[in-house]
Coordinates of C-alpha atoms in Angstrom, one line a residue:
M30 CA -19.7 -6.4 -15.7
E31 CA -19.7 -2.7 -13.5
N32 CA -16.4 -2.5 -11.8
P33 CA -17.1 -3.6 -7.4
L34 CA -15.6 0.1 -7.3
I35 CA -18.3 2.3 -9.0
Q36 CA -20.6 1.3 -6.3
L37 CA -18.3 2.7 -3.9
V38 CA -18.3 6.0 -5.0
A39 CA -22.0 5.9 -5.9
A40 CA -22.1 5.0 -2.5
Q41 CA -20.3 7.8 -1.4
K42 CA -22.9 10.2 -3.6
Q43 CA -25.6 8.9 -2.0
G44 CA -24.8 10.2 1.5
H45 CA -23.0 6.9 3.0
A46 CA -19.5 7.8 4.4
V47 CA -18.2 4.3 3.4
G48 CA -14.4 3.8 2.2
V49 CA -11.7 0.9 0.8
F50 CA -7.8 -0.3 2.1
S51 CA -6.2 -0.8 -0.3
I52 CA -2.7 -3.4 0.6
C53 CA 0.1 -1.6 -1.4
S54 CA 2.2 -4.8 -0.9
A55 CA 3.0 -7.7 -2.3
N56 CA 5.0 -8.9 1.9
R57 CA 3.4 -13.3 2.0
F58 CA 2.6 -12.6 5.1
V59 CA 0.3 -9.3 4.8
L60 CA -1.4 -10.5 2.0
E61 CA -1.8 -13.5 4.2
A62 CA -3.3 -11.9 6.7
A63 CA -5.6 -9.6 5.3
M64 CA -7.1 -13.2 3.7
L65 CA -7.9 -14.1 6.6
L66 CA -9.5 -10.7 7.9
A67 CA -11.8 -11.1 5.4
R68 CA -11.8 -14.3 4.2
S69 CA -16.1 -14.6 7.5
D70 CA -17.1 -11.2 4.1
P71 CA -18.2 -11.1 1.2
A72 CA -16.7 -8.3 0.5
G73 CA -13.5 -8.6 -1.5
L74 CA -9.6 -7.6 -1.4
L75 CA -8.1 -4.8 -3.1
I76 CA -4.9 -4.9 -3.0
E77 CA -2.4 -2.4 -5.7
A78 CA 1.7 -2.8 -6.7
T79 CA 3.6 0.4 -7.4
S80 CA 5.6 0.3 -10.6
N81 CA 8.7 0.2 -8.7
Q82 CA 8.0 -2.6 -6.9
V83 CA 6.7 -4.9 -10.5
N84 CA 7.9 -4.0 -13.6
Q85 CA 8.3 -5.9 -16.7
S86 CA 11.5 -5.6 -15.6
G87 CA 10.6 -7.3 -12.1
G88 CA 10.9 -4.2 -10.2
Y89 CA 12.2 -4.7 -6.5
T90 CA 9.9 -8.0 -6.4
G91 CA 11.4 -10.1 -9.0
M92 CA 8.1 -9.7 -10.4
T93 CA 6.0 -8.7 -13.9
P94 CA 2.6 -8.4 -13.6
Q95 CA 1.6 -11.3 -14.7
N96 CA 3.6 -12.8 -11.5
F97 CA 1.8 -10.9 -9.0
A98 CA -1.9 -11.8 -10.0
D99 CA -0.4 -15.8 -10.0
F100 CA 1.0 -15.1 -6.8
V101 CA -1.8 -13.1 -5.3
E102 CA -3.6 -16.8 -6.6
A103 CA -1.4 -18.9 -5.6
T104 CA -1.5 -17.3 -2.4
A105 CA -5.4 -16.6 -2.5
H106 CA -5.4 -21.0 -3.1
R107 CA -3.5 -21.7 -0.3
M108 CA -5.5 -19.8 2.7
K109 CA -8.5 -21.0 1.2
F110 CA -9.7 -16.9 0.2
P111 CA -11.3 -16.9 -3.5
Y112 CA -9.2 -15.6 -6.1
A113 CA -12.8 -13.9 -7.6
R114 CA -12.8 -11.7 -4.4
V115 CA -9.0 -9.9 -4.7
M116 CA -9.5 -7.0 -7.2
L117 CA -5.0 -5.6 -8.5
G118 CA -4.4 -2.5 -8.9
G119 CA -1.9 -0.7 -9.9
D120 CA 0.2 2.1 -8.2
H121 CA 2.2 5.6 -9.4
M122 CA 1.9 3.5 -13.2
G123 CA 3.9 5.5 -15.5
P124 CA 7.6 6.7 -16.2
N125 CA 8.3 6.7 -12.1
P126 CA 10.4 4.0 -12.6
W127 CA 12.5 4.8 -15.6
Q128 CA 12.7 7.9 -15.2
H129 CA 16.9 8.6 -15.6
E130 CA 16.2 7.7 -19.3
R131 CA 14.9 10.6 -21.3
A132 CA 11.1 10.6 -22.4
T133 CA 10.3 8.2 -25.5
V134 CA 12.4 5.5 -23.8
A135 CA 10.5 5.7 -20.4
M136 CA 7.3 6.0 -21.5
A137 CA 7.4 3.5 -24.2
N138 CA 8.3 1.4 -20.5
A139 CA 5.2 3.0 -19.7
R140 CA 2.5 1.7 -22.2
E141 CA 3.8 -1.6 -21.7
L142 CA 3.6 -1.6 -18.0
V143 CA 0.3 -0.8 -18.1
R144 CA -0.4 -3.3 -21.1
D145 CA 1.3 -6.8 -19.5
C146 CA -1.2 -5.0 -16.3
I147 CA -4.7 -5.6 -17.6
R148 CA -3.5 -7.7 -19.4
A149 CA -3.2 -9.6 -15.5
G150 CA -5.7 -8.8 -14.5
F151 CA -4.9 -5.7 -12.4
R152 CA -8.3 -3.9 -12.7
K153 CA -7.5 -0.2 -10.8
I154 CA -4.7 1.6 -12.9
H155 CA -3.5 5.3 -10.4
L156 CA -2.4 6.8 -14.2
D157 CA 0.8 8.8 -12.7
T158 CA 2.4 10.9 -15.0
S159 CA 3.6 13.3 -12.8
M160 CA 7.4 12.9 -12.6
P161 CA 10.4 14.3 -14.9
C162 CA 12.1 12.1 -17.5
A163 CA 15.6 13.3 -18.6
G164 CA 15.5 15.9 -20.2
D165 CA 12.0 17.8 -19.8
P166 CA 11.1 20.9 -19.2
L167 CA 10.4 22.0 -16.0
D168 CA 8.0 24.8 -14.3
A169 CA 8.9 27.5 -12.4
H170 CA 8.9 25.3 -9.8
G171 CA 11.0 22.5 -10.9
A172 CA 8.4 20.8 -11.6
L173 CA 6.6 18.7 -15.5
P174 CA 3.4 20.4 -16.2
M175 CA 0.4 20.0 -16.1
K176 CA -0.6 20.3 -20.1
L177 CA 2.2 17.9 -20.2
A178 CA 1.3 15.4 -17.4
V179 CA -2.0 15.2 -19.1
A180 CA -0.9 14.1 -21.8
R181 CA 1.4 11.1 -20.6
A182 CA -1.6 10.0 -18.4
V183 CA -3.9 10.6 -21.5
D184 CA -1.7 8.2 -23.9
L185 CA -1.1 5.5 -21.3
A186 CA -4.8 5.2 -20.4
K187 CA -5.4 5.2 -24.7
V188 CA -3.3 1.8 -23.8
C189 CA -5.4 0.5 -21.1
E190 CA -8.2 0.7 -23.1
T191 CA -6.8 -0.6 -25.6
A192 CA -5.8 -3.7 -23.4
R193 CA -9.2 -3.6 -22.6
A194 CA -10.7 -4.9 -26.1
E195 CA -8.8 -7.6 -26.3
L196 CA -10.0 -9.2 -22.7
P197 CA -12.7 -12.1 -22.8
P198 CA -16.4 -10.7 -22.7
H199 CA -17.7 -9.7 -20.1
S200 CA -14.6 -8.9 -18.5
I201 CA -15.1 -6.6 -15.3
A202 CA -13.7 -3.4 -17.1
P203 CA -10.8 -1.3 -15.4
V204 CA -11.3 2.3 -13.3
Y205 CA -8.2 4.6 -13.3
V206 CA -7.9 7.3 -10.4
I207 CA -5.9 10.6 -11.2
G208 CA -3.5 13.2 -10.1
T209 CA 0.3 14.6 -9.9
E210 CA 0.2 16.2 -6.9
V211 CA 0.4 12.4 -4.6
P212 CA 3.3 12.2 -1.6
P213 CA 6.5 10.0 -1.6
P214 CA 6.0 6.5 -2.2
G215 CA 7.0 5.1 0.9
G216 CA 6.9 7.7 3.3
A217 CA 8.8 11.1 2.5
K218 CA 12.4 11.8 2.4
E219 CA 13.6 14.8 4.5
K220 CA 12.0 15.1 7.4
L221 CA 8.9 16.6 8.3
A222 CA 6.8 19.0 9.8
H223 CA 3.6 20.2 8.4
A224 CA 1.7 19.2 4.9
T225 CA 0.5 21.4 3.3
P226 CA -3.1 20.0 1.8
T227 CA -3.8 20.5 -2.0
K228 CA -5.1 24.6 -2.9
I229 CA -8.9 23.4 -4.3
H230 CA -6.8 25.1 -7.8
D231 CA -5.0 23.8 -8.3
A232 CA -6.6 20.0 -7.9
Q233 CA -10.0 21.5 -10.2
Q234 CA -7.9 22.5 -12.8
S235 CA -6.2 18.7 -12.6
I236 CA -9.3 17.1 -13.7
E237 CA -10.6 19.2 -15.7
S238 CA -7.7 19.5 -17.7
T239 CA -7.9 15.4 -18.0
R240 CA -11.5 15.5 -18.1
Q241 CA -10.9 17.8 -21.7
A242 CA -8.2 15.4 -22.2
F243 CA -9.4 12.5 -22.3
F244 CA -13.2 14.1 -23.8
A245 CA -10.2 14.9 -27.3
N246 CA -9.2 11.9 -27.3
G247 CA -12.3 9.9 -27.8
L248 CA -11.6 8.7 -24.2
E249 CA -15.4 9.6 -22.9
S250 CA -16.2 6.0 -21.2
A251 CA -13.3 5.8 -20.1
W252 CA -14.5 9.4 -17.9
Q253 CA -16.9 7.4 -16.7
R254 CA -14.2 4.5 -15.1
V255 CA -12.4 7.3 -13.6
I256 CA -12.9 7.1 -10.1
A257 CA -11.0 9.3 -7.9
V258 CA -8.2 12.2 -7.7
V259 CA -5.4 11.9 -4.8
V260 CA -4.7 15.4 -3.4
Q261 CA -2.2 15.9 -0.8
P262 CA -5.2 16.1 2.6
G263 CA -2.1 16.7 4.8
V264 CA -0.8 14.0 6.2
E265 CA 3.2 12.2 5.7
F266 CA 5.3 10.0 7.6
G267 CA 8.9 10.3 7.5
E268 CA 11.8 8.4 9.2
L269 CA 10.7 9.3 12.8
S270 CA 7.4 11.3 12.3
V271 CA 3.0 11.6 11.2
I272 CA 1.5 14.3 10.4
P273 CA -1.5 13.3 11.5
Y274 CA -4.9 14.3 9.5
H275 CA -6.5 17.4 10.7
R276 CA -9.8 19.3 9.8
N277 CA -9.1 22.8 8.8
Q278 CA -10.5 24.8 6.2
E279 CA -8.5 23.9 3.7
T280 CA -9.8 20.5 3.7
A281 CA -13.1 21.2 4.5
A282 CA -12.7 22.8 0.0
L283 CA -11.6 19.9 -0.6
K284 CA -14.8 17.6 0.8
E285 CA -17.2 20.6 -1.4
L286 CA -14.9 20.6 -4.1
I287 CA -14.6 16.5 -4.7
E288 CA -19.6 17.2 -4.2
R289 CA -19.7 18.9 -7.2
Y290 CA -18.4 15.4 -9.4
P291 CA -21.5 12.9 -9.4
T292 CA -18.2 10.6 -10.3
L293 CA -15.7 11.5 -7.7
V294 CA -13.9 10.8 -5.0
F295 CA -10.1 10.9 -3.2
E296 CA -7.5 8.7 -3.3
A297 CA -5.4 8.9 0.6
H298 CA -1.2 7.9 0.1
S299 CA 0.7 8.0 3.5
T300 CA -2.3 7.9 5.7
D301 CA 0.5 4.7 7.1
Y302 CA 0.6 5.3 10.6
Q303 CA -2.9 7.9 11.2
S304 CA -5.2 7.3 14.1
R305 CA -8.7 5.0 14.1
H306 CA -10.4 9.2 14.3
A307 CA -8.7 10.8 12.2
L308 CA -9.3 7.4 9.2
R309 CA -12.5 7.3 9.4
H310 CA -12.8 11.6 9.1
L311 CA -10.6 11.0 5.7
V312 CA -13.3 8.4 4.7
E313 CA -15.9 10.6 6.3
D314 CA -14.6 13.9 3.5
H315 CA -15.3 11.6 1.1
F316 CA -11.5 10.1 0.6
A317 CA -12.8 6.4 -0.4
I318 CA -9.5 4.6 -0.6
L319 CA -7.1 5.0 1.6
K320 CA -3.2 3.3 0.5
V321 CA -1.7 1.5 3.7
G322 CA 1.9 0.1 3.7
P323 CA 4.5 0.7 4.5
W324 CA 2.5 -0.3 8.3
L325 CA 1.8 -3.1 7.5
T326 CA 5.8 -4.2 7.0
L327 CA 6.2 -2.0 9.5
A328 CA 4.2 -4.2 12.1
F329 CA 5.7 -8.0 10.1
R330 CA 9.5 -6.4 11.4
E331 CA 7.3 -6.0 14.7
A332 CA 6.5 -9.0 15.2
V333 CA 9.5 -11.6 13.5
F334 CA 12.1 -9.1 16.2
A335 CA 10.0 -9.9 18.9
L336 CA 10.3 -13.5 17.2
E337 CA 13.6 -13.7 17.8
H338 CA 13.3 -12.3 21.8
I339 CA 11.5 -14.9 22.8
E340 CA 14.0 -17.1 20.3
Q341 CA 16.9 -16.5 21.8
E342 CA 15.1 -16.8 25.7
W343 CA 13.6 -19.4 25.1
L344 CA 16.5 -20.8 22.5
S345 CA 19.1 -19.4 23.8
G346 CA 22.0 -22.2 25.0
R347 CA 20.0 -25.6 23.4
K348 CA 22.7 -27.7 21.4
S349 CA 20.2 -29.4 19.4
V350 CA 19.4 -25.1 18.2
T351 CA 20.8 -23.2 15.4
L352 CA 19.6 -19.7 16.5
S353 CA 18.3 -17.7 13.6
H354 CA 20.0 -14.8 13.8
V355 CA 17.5 -12.4 12.2
R356 CA 18.3 -9.0 13.1
Q357 CA 22.4 -9.4 11.9
T358 CA 21.1 -10.5 8.9
L359 CA 18.9 -8.1 7.6
E360 CA 21.8 -5.5 8.4
R361 CA 24.2 -7.4 7.1
A362 CA 21.8 -7.7 4.0
M363 CA 21.1 -3.5 4.0
L364 CA 24.8 -2.3 4.6
A365 CA 25.6 -5.2 1.3
K366 CA 22.4 -3.5 -0.5
P367 CA 22.4 0.6 0.6
Q368 CA 20.7 2.2 -2.6
Y369 CA 17.3 1.4 -0.7
W370 CA 17.5 2.9 1.7
Q371 CA 21.0 4.7 1.8
K372 CA 18.4 8.2 0.7
H373 CA 16.0 8.0 2.8
Y374 CA 18.9 8.4 6.2
H375 CA 20.5 10.8 7.8
G376 CA 22.3 12.4 10.7
D377 CA 25.2 10.3 11.7
E378 CA 25.5 6.3 11.8
R379 CA 23.9 5.4 15.0
E380 CA 20.9 6.8 13.7
K381 CA 20.8 5.6 10.4
A382 CA 21.6 2.2 11.9
I383 CA 17.8 2.6 14.4
A384 CA 16.4 4.4 11.2
R385 CA 16.9 1.1 9.4
R386 CA 15.7 -1.1 11.9
F387 CA 12.8 0.9 13.0
S388 CA 12.4 3.5 10.6
Y389 CA 8.7 4.6 10.3
S390 CA 9.2 4.6 6.4
D391 CA 10.6 1.3 6.8
R392 CA 12.6 1.0 4.1
I393 CA 13.9 -2.6 5.5
R394 CA 10.9 -4.2 3.4
Y395 CA 13.2 -4.3 0.7
Y396 CA 15.4 -7.2 2.3
W397 CA 13.1 -9.6 3.4
N398 CA 13.5 -11.7 -0.2
E399 CA 17.2 -11.6 0.0
P400 CA 18.9 -15.0 -0.1
E401 CA 20.6 -15.3 3.1
V402 CA 17.7 -12.5 5.2
D403 CA 14.7 -15.1 3.9
A404 CA 17.1 -18.8 5.2
A405 CA 17.2 -16.5 9.2
L406 CA 13.8 -16.5 8.6
R407 CA 12.5 -19.6 8.3
V408 CA 15.7 -21.5 11.1
L409 CA 13.0 -19.1 13.1
L410 CA 10.1 -19.4 11.8
A411 CA 10.7 -23.6 12.3
N412 CA 12.5 -23.0 15.8
L413 CA 9.8 -21.6 17.2
N414 CA 7.4 -24.2 15.6
G415 CA 8.9 -26.8 17.5
Y416 CA 9.4 -25.4 20.1
P417 CA 6.5 -22.9 21.2
P418 CA 7.6 -20.7 23.5
P419 CA 5.8 -20.0 27.1
L420 CA 2.8 -17.5 26.9
T421 CA 4.8 -15.9 29.8
L422 CA 7.7 -14.6 27.4
L423 CA 4.8 -14.6 25.2
S424 CA 3.6 -12.6 27.6
Q425 CA 6.5 -10.1 27.5
Y426 CA 7.1 -9.6 24.1
L427 CA 3.8 -9.7 22.2
P428 CA 1.9 -9.6 25.1
A429 CA -1.8 -8.4 22.8
Q430 CA -0.8 -12.4 20.9
S431 CA -0.3 -13.9 23.6
R432 CA -4.1 -13.2 25.1
A433 CA -5.6 -14.8 21.2
V434 CA -3.5 -16.8 22.4
Q435 CA -5.5 -17.2 25.5
E436 CA -8.4 -16.5 24.6
G437 CA -8.2 -19.5 21.3
K438 CA -8.5 -17.3 19.0
I439 CA -5.3 -18.3 17.8
E440 CA -2.9 -21.6 18.1
N441 CA 1.4 -20.9 19.9
A442 CA 2.5 -20.9 16.5
P443 CA 5.2 -17.9 14.3
V444 CA 3.3 -17.6 11.7
D445 CA -0.7 -17.3 13.8
L446 CA 1.5 -14.6 15.8
I447 CA 2.3 -12.4 13.0
H448 CA -0.1 -13.1 10.5
Q449 CA -2.5 -12.0 14.0
K450 CA 0.8 -8.4 15.2
I451 CA -0.1 -7.5 10.9
N452 CA -4.5 -7.2 11.5
E453 CA -3.7 -5.2 14.7
V454 CA -3.1 -2.8 11.6
L455 CA -5.5 -3.9 9.1
E456 CA -8.6 -4.1 11.6
I457 CA -7.9 -0.5 12.0
Y458 CA -8.2 0.4 8.1
A459 CA -11.8 -2.1 8.2
A460 CA -13.1 0.2 11.1
A461 CA -12.4 3.0 9.6
T462 CA -14.3 2.9 6.4
R463 CA -17.0 0.5 7.8
S464 CA -20.6 2.5 7.0
A465 CA -22.8 4.2 10.4
N466 CA -24.2 0.9 10.6
E467 CA -21.3 -1.6 10.5
S468 CA -19.3 0.7 12.5
H469 CA -21.7 -0.1 15.7
N470 CA -21.2 -4.4 15.4
S471 CA -17.7 -5.2 16.4
A472 CA -17.3 -8.1 16.0
R473 CA -17.2 -7.5 11.8
L474 CA -14.0 -6.5 11.7
S475 CA -14.0 -6.1 7.2
N476 CA -12.9 -4.7 3.5
R477 CA -16.0 -2.9 3.0
M478 CA -15.0 -2.9 -0.8
N479 CA -18.9 -4.3 -2.4
L480 CA -21.6 -2.6 -0.7

């Protein structure tokens, strides 16, 4: 059975400016919101997990690839969304979680990871072996030599293809994304002023060297399922800033380059916080796969913080109610386990405190599964379910959601309000990835994966 992402590439090559957005998140509310948005559309959802997020050791979510697949399937069942319309992907699949190890150990772990992903039903794999391991030789720029990175990517592709051969007949074959010039997962660590698009020579060299290595290793058929290459389009976000996509001579050259390859499009990472027009321009310029993650969990955080403000205004002083104190609980958890944010946030203590709560890189997303944070969130949801707030308070803290309640689109229930807040972001991506004809139909805001 043909992978539907191959159909997407074919449509792009036929001149249709269509795309797909990839949801890079394991947040339950994000996945629920996405399924609600896509429920009435025959298209599917592309949901991806990074190698840091999900791996054989559990990653920071505590989930293996099979656990993640089971989690997404259970979420789909609960949301009455057909799991068959979900495509799972693995992002930054390679030695990234084990960079502190020697390459022999790190790559052995990476092989196990991609094998587990294919067996768990992942059908899109980003082969990212660009990061050096302990003791690796580096080039003049301090990076892993491309030849070595390509050899490791091919190594992992072989493992994927072997695992694929063990799948039941007629299973959807996996597709691959290549590319070594990848924006940092989750946003840049340093303050940003400019993001330089990938040079044409570097992009072409990456494509050609990988193609040659695939063919030299007997992976000709697998190369036909390499659908995208990751390059830097000149977009990025960091702690407090966003670099928007601008069409210029460099991006025009990238567009011209990818048009020479009949089976390839670009995949854009770190597209969070881009404008509607910028995202649409990316799709038109053949960045057909748009990755989004922190913007979705930031929208979730915004909704939860707003709901806690409402809870305090509405329920403070009621003897029968114990307030949730979600923000205080999160702050305690982040200070107790600073490893997920301390390398990313800079400045004095006040500046770091602001970043912990409000940064674009949203490192707070690592803490929602902490037991005490999860318990506080459950208290918040229970309080506002038991005592629905008046629309005046909703209007103060969640004005768009207040209007949706007034118009009968959603219920005055905390989970509905959270979902609607997240879908404000997802609708931007749905609009950006629709075909030109669909763009005139504002009633249909959905993910166009099957074309």
